[in-house]
Tab-separated table of C-alpha atoms in Angstrom:
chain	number	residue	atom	x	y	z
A	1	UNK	CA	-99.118	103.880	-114.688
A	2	UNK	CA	-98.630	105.590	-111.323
A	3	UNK	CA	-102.209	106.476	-110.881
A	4	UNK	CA	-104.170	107.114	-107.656
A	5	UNK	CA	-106.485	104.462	-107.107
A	6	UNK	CA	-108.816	104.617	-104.393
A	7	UNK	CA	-111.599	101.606	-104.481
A	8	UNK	CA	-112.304	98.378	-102.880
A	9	UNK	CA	-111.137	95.906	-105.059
A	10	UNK	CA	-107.938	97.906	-105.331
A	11	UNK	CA	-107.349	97.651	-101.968
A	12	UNK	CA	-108.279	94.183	-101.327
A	13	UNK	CA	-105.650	93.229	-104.258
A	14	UNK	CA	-102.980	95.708	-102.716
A	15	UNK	CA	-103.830	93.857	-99.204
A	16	UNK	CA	-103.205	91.060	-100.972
A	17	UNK	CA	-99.680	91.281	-102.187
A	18	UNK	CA	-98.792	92.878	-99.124
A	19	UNK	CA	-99.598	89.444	-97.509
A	20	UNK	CA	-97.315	87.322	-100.035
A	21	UNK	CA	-95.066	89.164	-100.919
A	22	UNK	CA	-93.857	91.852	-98.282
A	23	UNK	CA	-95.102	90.187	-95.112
A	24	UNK	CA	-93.736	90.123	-91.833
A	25	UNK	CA	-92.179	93.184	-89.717
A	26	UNK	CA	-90.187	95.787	-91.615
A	27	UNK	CA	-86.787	95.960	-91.080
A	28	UNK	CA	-85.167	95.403	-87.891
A	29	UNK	CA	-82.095	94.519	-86.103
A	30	UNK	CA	-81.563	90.427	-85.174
A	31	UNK	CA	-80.371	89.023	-82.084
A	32	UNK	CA	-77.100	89.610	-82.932
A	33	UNK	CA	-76.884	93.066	-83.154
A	34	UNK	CA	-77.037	92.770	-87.181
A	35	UNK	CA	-79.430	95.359	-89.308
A	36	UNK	CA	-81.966	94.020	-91.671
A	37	UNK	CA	-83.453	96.160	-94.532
A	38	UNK	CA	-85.634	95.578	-97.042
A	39	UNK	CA	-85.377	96.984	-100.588
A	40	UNK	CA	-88.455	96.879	-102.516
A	41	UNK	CA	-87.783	97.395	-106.128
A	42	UNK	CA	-89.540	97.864	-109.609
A	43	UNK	CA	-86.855	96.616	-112.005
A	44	UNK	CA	-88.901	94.648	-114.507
A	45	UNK	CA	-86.861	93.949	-117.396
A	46	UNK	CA	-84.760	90.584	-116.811
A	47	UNK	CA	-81.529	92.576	-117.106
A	48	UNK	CA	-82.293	95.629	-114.659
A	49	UNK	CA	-83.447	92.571	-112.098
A	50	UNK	CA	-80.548	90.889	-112.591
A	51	UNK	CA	-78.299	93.812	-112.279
A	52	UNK	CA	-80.333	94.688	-108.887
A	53	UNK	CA	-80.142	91.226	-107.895
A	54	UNK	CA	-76.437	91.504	-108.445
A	55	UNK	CA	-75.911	94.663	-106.361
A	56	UNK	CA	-77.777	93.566	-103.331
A	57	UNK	CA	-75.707	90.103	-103.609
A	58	UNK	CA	-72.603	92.248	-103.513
A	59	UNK	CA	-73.386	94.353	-100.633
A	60	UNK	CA	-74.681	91.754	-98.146
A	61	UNK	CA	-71.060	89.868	-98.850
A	62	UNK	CA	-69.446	92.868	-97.393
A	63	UNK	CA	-71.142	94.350	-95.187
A	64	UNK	CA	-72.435	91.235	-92.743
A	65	UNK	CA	-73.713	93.497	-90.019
A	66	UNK	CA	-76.345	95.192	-92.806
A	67	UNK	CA	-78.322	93.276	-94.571
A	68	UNK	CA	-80.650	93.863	-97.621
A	69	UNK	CA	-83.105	91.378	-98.501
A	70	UNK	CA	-84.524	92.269	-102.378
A	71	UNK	CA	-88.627	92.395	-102.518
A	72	UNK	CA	-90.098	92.962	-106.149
A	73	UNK	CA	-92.268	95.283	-106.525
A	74	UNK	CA	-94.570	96.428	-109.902
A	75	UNK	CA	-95.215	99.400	-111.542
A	76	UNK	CA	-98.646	98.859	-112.172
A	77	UNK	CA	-99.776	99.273	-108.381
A	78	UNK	CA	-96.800	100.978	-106.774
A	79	UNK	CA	-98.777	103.740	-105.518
A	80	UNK	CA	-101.687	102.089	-103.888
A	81	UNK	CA	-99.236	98.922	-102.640
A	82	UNK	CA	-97.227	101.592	-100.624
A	83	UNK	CA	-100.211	103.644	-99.414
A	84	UNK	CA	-101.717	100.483	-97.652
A	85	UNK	CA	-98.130	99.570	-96.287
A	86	UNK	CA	-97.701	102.656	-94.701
A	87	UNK	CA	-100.765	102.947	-93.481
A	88	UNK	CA	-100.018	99.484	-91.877
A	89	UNK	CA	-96.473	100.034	-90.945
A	90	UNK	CA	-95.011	97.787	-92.932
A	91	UNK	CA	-93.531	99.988	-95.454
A	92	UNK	CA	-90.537	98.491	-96.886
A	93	UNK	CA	-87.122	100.551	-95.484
A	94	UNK	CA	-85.818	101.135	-98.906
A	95	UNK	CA	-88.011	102.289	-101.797
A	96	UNK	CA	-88.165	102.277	-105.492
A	97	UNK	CA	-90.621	104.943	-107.289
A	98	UNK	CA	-90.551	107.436	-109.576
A	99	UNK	CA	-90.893	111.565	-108.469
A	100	UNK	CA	-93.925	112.029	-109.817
A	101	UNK	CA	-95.300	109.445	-107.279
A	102	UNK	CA	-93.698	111.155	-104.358
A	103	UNK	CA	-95.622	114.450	-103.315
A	104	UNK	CA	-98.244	112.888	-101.393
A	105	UNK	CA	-96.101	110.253	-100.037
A	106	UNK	CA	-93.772	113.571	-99.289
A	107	UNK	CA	-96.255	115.964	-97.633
A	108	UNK	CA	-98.157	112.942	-96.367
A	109	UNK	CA	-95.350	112.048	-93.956
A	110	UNK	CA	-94.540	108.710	-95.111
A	111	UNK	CA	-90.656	109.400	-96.476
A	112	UNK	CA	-86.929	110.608	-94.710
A	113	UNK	CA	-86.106	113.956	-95.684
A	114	UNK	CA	-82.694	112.726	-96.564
A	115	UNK	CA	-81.024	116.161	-96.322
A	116	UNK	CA	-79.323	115.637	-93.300
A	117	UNK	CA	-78.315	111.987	-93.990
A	118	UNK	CA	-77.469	111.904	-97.739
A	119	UNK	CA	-73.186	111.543	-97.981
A	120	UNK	CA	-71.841	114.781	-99.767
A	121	UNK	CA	-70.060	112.800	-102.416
A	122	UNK	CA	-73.791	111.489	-103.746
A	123	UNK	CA	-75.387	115.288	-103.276
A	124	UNK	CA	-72.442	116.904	-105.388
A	125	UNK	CA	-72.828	113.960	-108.085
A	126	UNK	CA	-76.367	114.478	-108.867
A	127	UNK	CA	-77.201	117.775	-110.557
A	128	UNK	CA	-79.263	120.539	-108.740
A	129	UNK	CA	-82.055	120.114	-112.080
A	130	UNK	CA	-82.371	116.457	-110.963
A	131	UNK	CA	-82.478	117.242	-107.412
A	132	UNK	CA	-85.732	119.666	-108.039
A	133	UNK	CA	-87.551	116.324	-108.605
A	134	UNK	CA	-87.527	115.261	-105.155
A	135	UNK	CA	-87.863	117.837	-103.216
A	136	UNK	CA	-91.094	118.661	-101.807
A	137	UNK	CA	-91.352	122.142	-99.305
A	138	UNK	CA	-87.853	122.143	-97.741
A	139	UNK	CA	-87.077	118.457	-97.447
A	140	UNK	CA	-85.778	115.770	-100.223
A	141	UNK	CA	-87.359	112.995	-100.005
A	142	UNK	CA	-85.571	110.556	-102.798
A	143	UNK	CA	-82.283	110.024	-104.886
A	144	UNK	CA	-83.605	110.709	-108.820
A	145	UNK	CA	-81.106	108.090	-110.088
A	146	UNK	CA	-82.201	107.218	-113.942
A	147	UNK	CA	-84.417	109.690	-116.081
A	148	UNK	CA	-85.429	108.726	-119.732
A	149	UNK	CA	-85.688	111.476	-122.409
A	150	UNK	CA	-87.967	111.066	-125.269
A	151	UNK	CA	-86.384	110.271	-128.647
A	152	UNK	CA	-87.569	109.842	-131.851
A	153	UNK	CA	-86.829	106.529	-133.104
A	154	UNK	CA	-86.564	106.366	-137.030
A	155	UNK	CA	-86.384	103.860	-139.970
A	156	UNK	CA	-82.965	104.735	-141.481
A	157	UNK	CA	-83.765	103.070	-145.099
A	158	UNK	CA	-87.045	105.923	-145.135
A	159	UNK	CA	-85.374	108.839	-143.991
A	160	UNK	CA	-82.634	108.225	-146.042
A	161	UNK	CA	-84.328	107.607	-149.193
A	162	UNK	CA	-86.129	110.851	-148.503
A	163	UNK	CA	-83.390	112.819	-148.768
A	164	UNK	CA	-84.841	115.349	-145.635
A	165	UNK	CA	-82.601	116.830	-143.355
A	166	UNK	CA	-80.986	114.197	-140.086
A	167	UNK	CA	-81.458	116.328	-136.965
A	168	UNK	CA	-78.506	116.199	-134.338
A	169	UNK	CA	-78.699	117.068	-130.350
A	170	UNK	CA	-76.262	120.057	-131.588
A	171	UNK	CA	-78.439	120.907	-134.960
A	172	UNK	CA	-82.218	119.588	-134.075
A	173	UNK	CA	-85.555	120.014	-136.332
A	174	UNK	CA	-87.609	122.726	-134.972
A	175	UNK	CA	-91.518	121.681	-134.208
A	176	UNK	CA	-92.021	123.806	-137.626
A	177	UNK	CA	-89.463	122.020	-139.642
A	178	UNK	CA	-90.523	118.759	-137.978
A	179	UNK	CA	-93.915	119.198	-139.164
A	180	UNK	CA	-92.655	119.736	-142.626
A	181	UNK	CA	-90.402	116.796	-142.485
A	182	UNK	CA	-93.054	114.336	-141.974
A	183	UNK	CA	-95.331	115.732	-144.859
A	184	UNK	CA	-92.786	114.837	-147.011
A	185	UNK	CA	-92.023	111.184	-145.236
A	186	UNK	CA	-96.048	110.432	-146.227
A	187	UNK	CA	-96.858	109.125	-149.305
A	188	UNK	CA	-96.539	106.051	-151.662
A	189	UNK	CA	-93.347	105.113	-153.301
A	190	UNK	CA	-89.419	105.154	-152.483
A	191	UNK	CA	-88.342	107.266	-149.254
A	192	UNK	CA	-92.387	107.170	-148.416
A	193	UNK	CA	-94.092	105.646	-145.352
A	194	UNK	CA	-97.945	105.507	-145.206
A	195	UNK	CA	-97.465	108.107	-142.420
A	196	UNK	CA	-94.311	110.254	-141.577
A	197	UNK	CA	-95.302	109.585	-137.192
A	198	UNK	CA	-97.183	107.912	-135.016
A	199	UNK	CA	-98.074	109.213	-131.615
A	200	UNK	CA	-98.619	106.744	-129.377
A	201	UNK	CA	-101.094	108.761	-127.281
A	202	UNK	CA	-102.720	106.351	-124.571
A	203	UNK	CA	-101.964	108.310	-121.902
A	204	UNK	CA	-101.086	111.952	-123.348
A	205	UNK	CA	-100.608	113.867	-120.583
A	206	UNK	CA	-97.283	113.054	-119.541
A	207	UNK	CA	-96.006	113.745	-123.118
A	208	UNK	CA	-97.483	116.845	-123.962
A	209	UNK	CA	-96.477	118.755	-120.738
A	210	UNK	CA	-92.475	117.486	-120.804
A	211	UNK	CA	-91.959	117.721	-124.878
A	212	UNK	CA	-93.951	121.469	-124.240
A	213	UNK	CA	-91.299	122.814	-122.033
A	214	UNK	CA	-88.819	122.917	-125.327
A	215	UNK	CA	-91.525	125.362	-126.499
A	216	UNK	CA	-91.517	127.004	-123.250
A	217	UNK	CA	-94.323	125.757	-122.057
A	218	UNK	CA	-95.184	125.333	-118.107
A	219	UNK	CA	-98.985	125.246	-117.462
A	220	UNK	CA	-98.339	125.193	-114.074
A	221	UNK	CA	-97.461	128.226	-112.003
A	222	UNK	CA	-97.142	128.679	-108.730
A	223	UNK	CA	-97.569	131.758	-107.083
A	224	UNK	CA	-95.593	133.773	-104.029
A	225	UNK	CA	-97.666	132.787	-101.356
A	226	UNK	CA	-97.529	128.728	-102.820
A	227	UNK	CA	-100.420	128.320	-104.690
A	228	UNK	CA	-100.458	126.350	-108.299
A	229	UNK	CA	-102.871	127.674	-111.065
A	230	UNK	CA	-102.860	126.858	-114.464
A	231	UNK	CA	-102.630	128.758	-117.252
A	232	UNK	CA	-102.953	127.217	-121.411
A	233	UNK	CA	-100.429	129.808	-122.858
A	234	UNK	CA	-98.546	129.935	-126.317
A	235	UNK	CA	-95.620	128.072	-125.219
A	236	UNK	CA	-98.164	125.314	-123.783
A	237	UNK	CA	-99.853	125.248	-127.160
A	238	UNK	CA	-97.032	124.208	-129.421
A	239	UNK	CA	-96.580	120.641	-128.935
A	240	UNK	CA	-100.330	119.556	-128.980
A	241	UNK	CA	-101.135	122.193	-132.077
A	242	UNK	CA	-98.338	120.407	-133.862
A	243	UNK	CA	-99.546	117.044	-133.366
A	244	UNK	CA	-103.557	117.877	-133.894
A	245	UNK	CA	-102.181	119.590	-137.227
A	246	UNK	CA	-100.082	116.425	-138.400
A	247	UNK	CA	-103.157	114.304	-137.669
A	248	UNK	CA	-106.068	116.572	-138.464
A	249	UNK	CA	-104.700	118.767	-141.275
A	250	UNK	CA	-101.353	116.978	-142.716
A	251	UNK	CA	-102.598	113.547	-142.064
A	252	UNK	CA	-98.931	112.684	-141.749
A	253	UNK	CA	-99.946	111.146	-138.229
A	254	UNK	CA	-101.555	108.294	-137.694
A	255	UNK	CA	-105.091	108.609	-135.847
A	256	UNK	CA	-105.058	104.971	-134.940
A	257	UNK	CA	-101.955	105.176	-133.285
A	258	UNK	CA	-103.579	107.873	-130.488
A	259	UNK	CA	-105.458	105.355	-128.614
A	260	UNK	CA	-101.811	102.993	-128.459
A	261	UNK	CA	-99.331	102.394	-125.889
A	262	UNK	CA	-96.377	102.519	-127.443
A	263	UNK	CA	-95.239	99.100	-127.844
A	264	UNK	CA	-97.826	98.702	-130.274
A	265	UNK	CA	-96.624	101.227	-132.745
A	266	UNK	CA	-93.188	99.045	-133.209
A	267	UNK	CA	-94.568	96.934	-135.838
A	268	UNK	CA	-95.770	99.450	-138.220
A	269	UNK	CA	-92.413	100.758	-137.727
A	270	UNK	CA	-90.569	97.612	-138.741
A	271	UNK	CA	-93.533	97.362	-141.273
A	272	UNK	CA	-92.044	101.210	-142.687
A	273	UNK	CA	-95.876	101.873	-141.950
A	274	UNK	CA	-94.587	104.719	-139.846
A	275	UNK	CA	-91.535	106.617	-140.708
A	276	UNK	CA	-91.152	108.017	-137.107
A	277	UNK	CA	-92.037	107.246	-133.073
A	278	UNK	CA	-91.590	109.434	-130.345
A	279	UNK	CA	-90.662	107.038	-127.562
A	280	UNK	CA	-89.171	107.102	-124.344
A	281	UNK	CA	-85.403	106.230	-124.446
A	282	UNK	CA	-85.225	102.610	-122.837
A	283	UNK	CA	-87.946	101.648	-125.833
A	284	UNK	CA	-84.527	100.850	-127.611
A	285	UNK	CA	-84.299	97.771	-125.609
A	286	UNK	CA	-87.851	96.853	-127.537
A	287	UNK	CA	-86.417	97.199	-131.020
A	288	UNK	CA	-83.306	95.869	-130.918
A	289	UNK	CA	-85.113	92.768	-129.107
A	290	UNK	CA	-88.557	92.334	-132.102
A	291	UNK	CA	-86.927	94.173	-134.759
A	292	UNK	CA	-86.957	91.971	-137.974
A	293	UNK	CA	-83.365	90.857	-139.228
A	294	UNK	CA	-82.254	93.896	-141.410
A	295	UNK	CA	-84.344	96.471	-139.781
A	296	UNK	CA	-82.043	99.789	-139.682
A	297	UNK	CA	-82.944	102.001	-137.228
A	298	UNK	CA	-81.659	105.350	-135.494
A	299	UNK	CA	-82.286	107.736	-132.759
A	300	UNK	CA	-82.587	110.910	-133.359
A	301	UNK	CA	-83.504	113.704	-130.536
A	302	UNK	CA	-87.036	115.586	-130.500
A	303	UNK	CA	-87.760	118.263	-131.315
A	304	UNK	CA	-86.401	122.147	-130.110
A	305	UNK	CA	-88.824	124.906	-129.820
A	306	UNK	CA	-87.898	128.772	-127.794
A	307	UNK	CA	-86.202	126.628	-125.275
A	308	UNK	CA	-83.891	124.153	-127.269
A	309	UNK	CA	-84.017	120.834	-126.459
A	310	UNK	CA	-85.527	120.902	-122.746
A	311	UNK	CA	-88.058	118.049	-121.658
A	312	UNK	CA	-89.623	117.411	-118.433
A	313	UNK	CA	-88.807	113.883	-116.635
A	314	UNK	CA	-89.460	112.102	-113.532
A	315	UNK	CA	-86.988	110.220	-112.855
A	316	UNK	CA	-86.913	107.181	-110.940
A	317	UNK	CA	-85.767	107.749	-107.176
A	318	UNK	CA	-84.440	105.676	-104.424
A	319	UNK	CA	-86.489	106.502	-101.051
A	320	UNK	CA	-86.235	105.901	-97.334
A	321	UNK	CA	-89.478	105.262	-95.450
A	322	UNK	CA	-89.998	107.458	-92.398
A	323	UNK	CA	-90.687	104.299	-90.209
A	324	UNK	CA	-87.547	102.940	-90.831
A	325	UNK	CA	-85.616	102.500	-87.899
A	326	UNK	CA	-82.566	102.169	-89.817
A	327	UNK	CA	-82.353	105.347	-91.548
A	328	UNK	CA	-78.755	105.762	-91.935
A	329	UNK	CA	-78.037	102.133	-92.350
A	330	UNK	CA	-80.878	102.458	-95.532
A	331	UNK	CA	-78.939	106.013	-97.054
A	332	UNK	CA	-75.247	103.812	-97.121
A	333	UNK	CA	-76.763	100.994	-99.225
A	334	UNK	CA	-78.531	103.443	-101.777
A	335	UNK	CA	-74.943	105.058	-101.716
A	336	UNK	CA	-73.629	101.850	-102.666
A	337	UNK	CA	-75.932	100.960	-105.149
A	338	UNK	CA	-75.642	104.744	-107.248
A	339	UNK	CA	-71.608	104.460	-106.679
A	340	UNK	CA	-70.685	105.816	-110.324
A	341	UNK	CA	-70.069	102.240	-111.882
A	342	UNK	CA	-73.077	100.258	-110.213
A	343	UNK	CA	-75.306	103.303	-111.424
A	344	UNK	CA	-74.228	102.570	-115.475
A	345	UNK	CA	-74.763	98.613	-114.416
A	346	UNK	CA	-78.619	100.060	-113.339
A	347	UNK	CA	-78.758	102.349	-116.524
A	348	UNK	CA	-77.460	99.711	-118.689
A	349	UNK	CA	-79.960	96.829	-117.309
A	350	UNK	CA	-83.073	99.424	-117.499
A	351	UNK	CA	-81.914	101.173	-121.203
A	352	UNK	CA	-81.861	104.389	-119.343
A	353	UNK	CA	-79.478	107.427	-118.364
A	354	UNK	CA	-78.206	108.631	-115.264
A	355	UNK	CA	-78.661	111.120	-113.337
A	356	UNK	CA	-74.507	111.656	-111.850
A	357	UNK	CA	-72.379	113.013	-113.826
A	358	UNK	CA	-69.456	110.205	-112.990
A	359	UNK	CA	-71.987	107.752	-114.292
A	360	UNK	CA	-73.367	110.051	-117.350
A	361	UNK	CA	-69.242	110.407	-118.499
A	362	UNK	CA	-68.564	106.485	-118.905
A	363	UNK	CA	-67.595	105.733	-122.199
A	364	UNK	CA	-70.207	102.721	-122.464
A	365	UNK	CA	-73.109	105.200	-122.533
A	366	UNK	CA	-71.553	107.595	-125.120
A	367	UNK	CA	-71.421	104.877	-127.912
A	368	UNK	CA	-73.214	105.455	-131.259
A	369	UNK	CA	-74.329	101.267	-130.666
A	370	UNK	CA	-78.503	101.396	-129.893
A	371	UNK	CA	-78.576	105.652	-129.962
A	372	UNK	CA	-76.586	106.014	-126.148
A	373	UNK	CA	-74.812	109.043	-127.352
A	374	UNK	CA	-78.071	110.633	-128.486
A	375	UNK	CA	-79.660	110.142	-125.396
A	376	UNK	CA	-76.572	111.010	-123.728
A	377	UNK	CA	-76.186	114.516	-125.613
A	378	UNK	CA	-79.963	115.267	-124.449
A	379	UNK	CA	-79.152	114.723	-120.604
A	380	UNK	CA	-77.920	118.427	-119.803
A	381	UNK	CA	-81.730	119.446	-121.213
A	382	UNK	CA	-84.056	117.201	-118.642
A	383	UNK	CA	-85.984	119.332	-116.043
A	384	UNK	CA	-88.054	118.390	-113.456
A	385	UNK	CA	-91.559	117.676	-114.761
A	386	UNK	CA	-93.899	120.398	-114.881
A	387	UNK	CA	-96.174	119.190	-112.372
A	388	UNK	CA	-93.489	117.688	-110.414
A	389	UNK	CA	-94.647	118.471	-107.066
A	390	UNK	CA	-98.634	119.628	-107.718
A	391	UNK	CA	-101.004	118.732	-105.408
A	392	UNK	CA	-103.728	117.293	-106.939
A	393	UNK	CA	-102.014	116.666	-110.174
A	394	UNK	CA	-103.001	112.579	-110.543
A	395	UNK	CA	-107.296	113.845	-110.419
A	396	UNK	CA	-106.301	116.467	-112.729
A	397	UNK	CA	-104.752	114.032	-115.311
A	398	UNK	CA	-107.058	111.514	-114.962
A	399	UNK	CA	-110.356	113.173	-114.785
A	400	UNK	CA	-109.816	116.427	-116.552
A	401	UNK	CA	-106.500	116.321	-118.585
A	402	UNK	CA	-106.628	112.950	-120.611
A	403	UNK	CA	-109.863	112.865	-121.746
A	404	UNK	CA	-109.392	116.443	-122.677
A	405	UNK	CA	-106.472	115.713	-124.949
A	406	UNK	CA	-107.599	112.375	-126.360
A	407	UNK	CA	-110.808	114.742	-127.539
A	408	UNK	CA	-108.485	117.548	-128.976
A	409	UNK	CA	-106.173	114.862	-130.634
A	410	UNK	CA	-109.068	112.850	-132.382
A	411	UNK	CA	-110.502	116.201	-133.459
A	412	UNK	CA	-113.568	116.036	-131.381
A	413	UNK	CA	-113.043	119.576	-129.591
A	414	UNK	CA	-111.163	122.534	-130.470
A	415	UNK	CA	-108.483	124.439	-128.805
A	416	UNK	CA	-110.815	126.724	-127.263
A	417	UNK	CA	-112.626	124.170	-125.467
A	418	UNK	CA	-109.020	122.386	-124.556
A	419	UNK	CA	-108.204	125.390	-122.919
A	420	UNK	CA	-111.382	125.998	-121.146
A	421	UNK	CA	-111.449	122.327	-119.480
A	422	UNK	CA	-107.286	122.025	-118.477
A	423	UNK	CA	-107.558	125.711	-116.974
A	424	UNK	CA	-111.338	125.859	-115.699
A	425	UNK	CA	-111.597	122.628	-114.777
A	426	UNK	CA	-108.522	121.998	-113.793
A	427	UNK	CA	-108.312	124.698	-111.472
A	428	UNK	CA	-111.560	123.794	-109.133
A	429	UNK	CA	-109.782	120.448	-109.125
A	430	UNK	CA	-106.295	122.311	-107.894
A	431	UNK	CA	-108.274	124.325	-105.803
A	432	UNK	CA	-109.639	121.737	-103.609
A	433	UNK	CA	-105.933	120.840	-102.548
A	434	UNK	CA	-104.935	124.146	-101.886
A	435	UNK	CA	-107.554	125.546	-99.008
């Protein structure tokens, strides 16, 4: 989603919506003496704008001599949409992104190090795991402010009926018994589903290194003296041997369901075609919204390996751009807006979790309603992503990683050859980053 994109027509597009939608200066200070910002966000989802919407409304009533005008932004061409406005200095002051987006933004020169500007009440909210996310060298260079665990999300009537074992964040399957579990969930007949999971597998990367670190696994390793290589060892192996055996071997995984996003997996859910999806957290917004009347559903965490229930996450971050000239004025409306109730209003409108603890403890996100308390109960186990700040990593996954995996998923290469292209490969591609 947050690929690097580097071609003509990109650019000319990028140019494009820079012109209608974020033109004119960047922010500045009026006649008057009063500060203008501009926050460029990604909320998508009609709640999360309307809670942003909300916020911004709610600052510029009180604080007259600072004020925020909202810009939206997209997902789909974040990266490229900021590259060109910083590269034209007209960078919004305030930005919306995700950590994995940041490094070359970071090292690039383009974002605050917010160390010496960030108010200690915010720094001492936000755990040190989260923190890890944004930091790149010796500066921090965004709040992390809502992270998303992945979940398994379950038809209740099947699992039931099946009589297996219902995992808990304190008493989880292991990837062994979860393997076992959906053999049995295949089948024909009562407490059956024509597969026990589909993995949604369009873009695999991202899910097979942050479900890996439960199993230990890192890939990534980074040396005294700075430098990243990668390594395929038997920690990294467990997550995509388990799902190559459920597909290959168990056919209790769907093989159409690798080439989906995973919005399209939700109706053979609600169909009981699959028993299981591993989704990302906020998909619960989805269900509850296309589910068919009756549908029972549940959330149940992923699985634990060596490491319990860790997962890797990037979790979305509040930036300032180094052009600014309003740097401090930009850090006391991000304060604002992650204040401990105004960051459950953003987790609430976006179906995610947050990252402060004053926020994580509010009752409203430890309700059994829509699987909160699941998610909530897997929020002490998110880590920083393992290629978090890797050079380098977006050619990796696009030209050597995900074709890689789709291969070893669909059974077109073995484990061997898996190994030899994310390490061999991957490593000339690393290397080129690191002279």
């Amino acid at each position: 989603m947050r690929a690097l994109v580097r071609t003509t027509a990109a650019a000319a597009t990028v140019l494009a919506l820079l012109l209608t939608g974020c033109s004119g200066d960047g922010g500045g200070t009026d006649t008057d003496g009063r500060i203008e910002l501009r926050f460029q966000s990604l909320a998508w989802q009609k709640e999360s704008v309307d809670a942003n919407k909300q916020l911004v409304k709610e600052w510029n009533a009180t604080h007259p001599d600072i004020q925020v005008e909202y810009v939206q932004g997209s997902w789909d061409s974040v990266h490229d949409q900021l590259l060109t406005s910083f590269e034209g200095d007209e960078a919004p002051d305030v930005i919306h992104d995700a950590s994995d987006d940041l490094a070359d933004f970071a090292y690039g020169g383009y974002l605050a190090d917010l160390r010496d500007l960030l108010p200690e009440r915010l720094t001492a909210d936000i755990p040190e795991q989260s923190w890890r996310t944004t930091t790149f060298g010796d500066g921090v260079y965004g709040v992390p402010f809502l992270q998303e665990p992945r979940v398994l999300i379950a038809n209740t009537k099947i699992l039931k009926a099946s009589g297996v074992r219902i995992p808990t964040p304190t008493n989880p399957w292991s990837w062994d018994e979860f393997r076992q579990v959906t053999k049995e969930l295949t089948g024909k007949g009562e407490g059956k589903a024509t597969y026990g999971v589909a993995w949604p597998l369009k873009e695999p990367v991202s899910v097979t290194l942050n479900l890996g670190l439960s199993s230990g696994g890192q890939l990534f390793h980074r040396g005294a003296d700075g430098r990243v290589t990668i390594r395929f060892d038997e920690g990294d192996q467990v997550v995509p041997g388990t799902i190559r055996d459920q597909v290959d071997t168990d056919h209790s995984a769907a093989r159409t369901a690798l080439g989906m996003g995973g919005s399209d997996t939700l109706p053979g859910l609600f169909g009981g075609r699959y028993a299981m999806v591993p989704l990302g957290f906020s998909y619960r917004q989805q269900v509850v919204e296309q589910a068919p009347e009756g549908f029972d559903w549940t959330v149940l965490p992923a699985p634990a390996g060596s490491d319990g229930l860790a997962q890797g996450v990037s979790p979305q971050t509040l930036s300032v751009a180094e052009s600014s000239p309003h740097k401090k004025a930009a850090v006391q409306f991000i304060d604002f807006l992650l204040r401990p109730p105004n960051m459950v209003r953003l987790a609430e409108g976006d179906w995610m979790l947050p990252t402060g603890t004053a926020a994580l403890a509010d009752p409203a996100l430890h309700t059994t309603e829509n699987g909160w308390a699941t998610g909530a109960a897997l929020a002490k186990g998110l880590r920083s992503a393992p290629a978090q700040s890797v050079r380098g990593y977006p050619e990796w996954k696009d030209k050597v990683a995900t074709p890689a995996l789709q291969e070893y998923y669909s059974g077109a290469i073995g484990r061997d050859e898996l190994s030899r292209r994310l390490v061999g490969d991957g490593n000339r591609v690393l290397a080129r980053y690191q002279r």
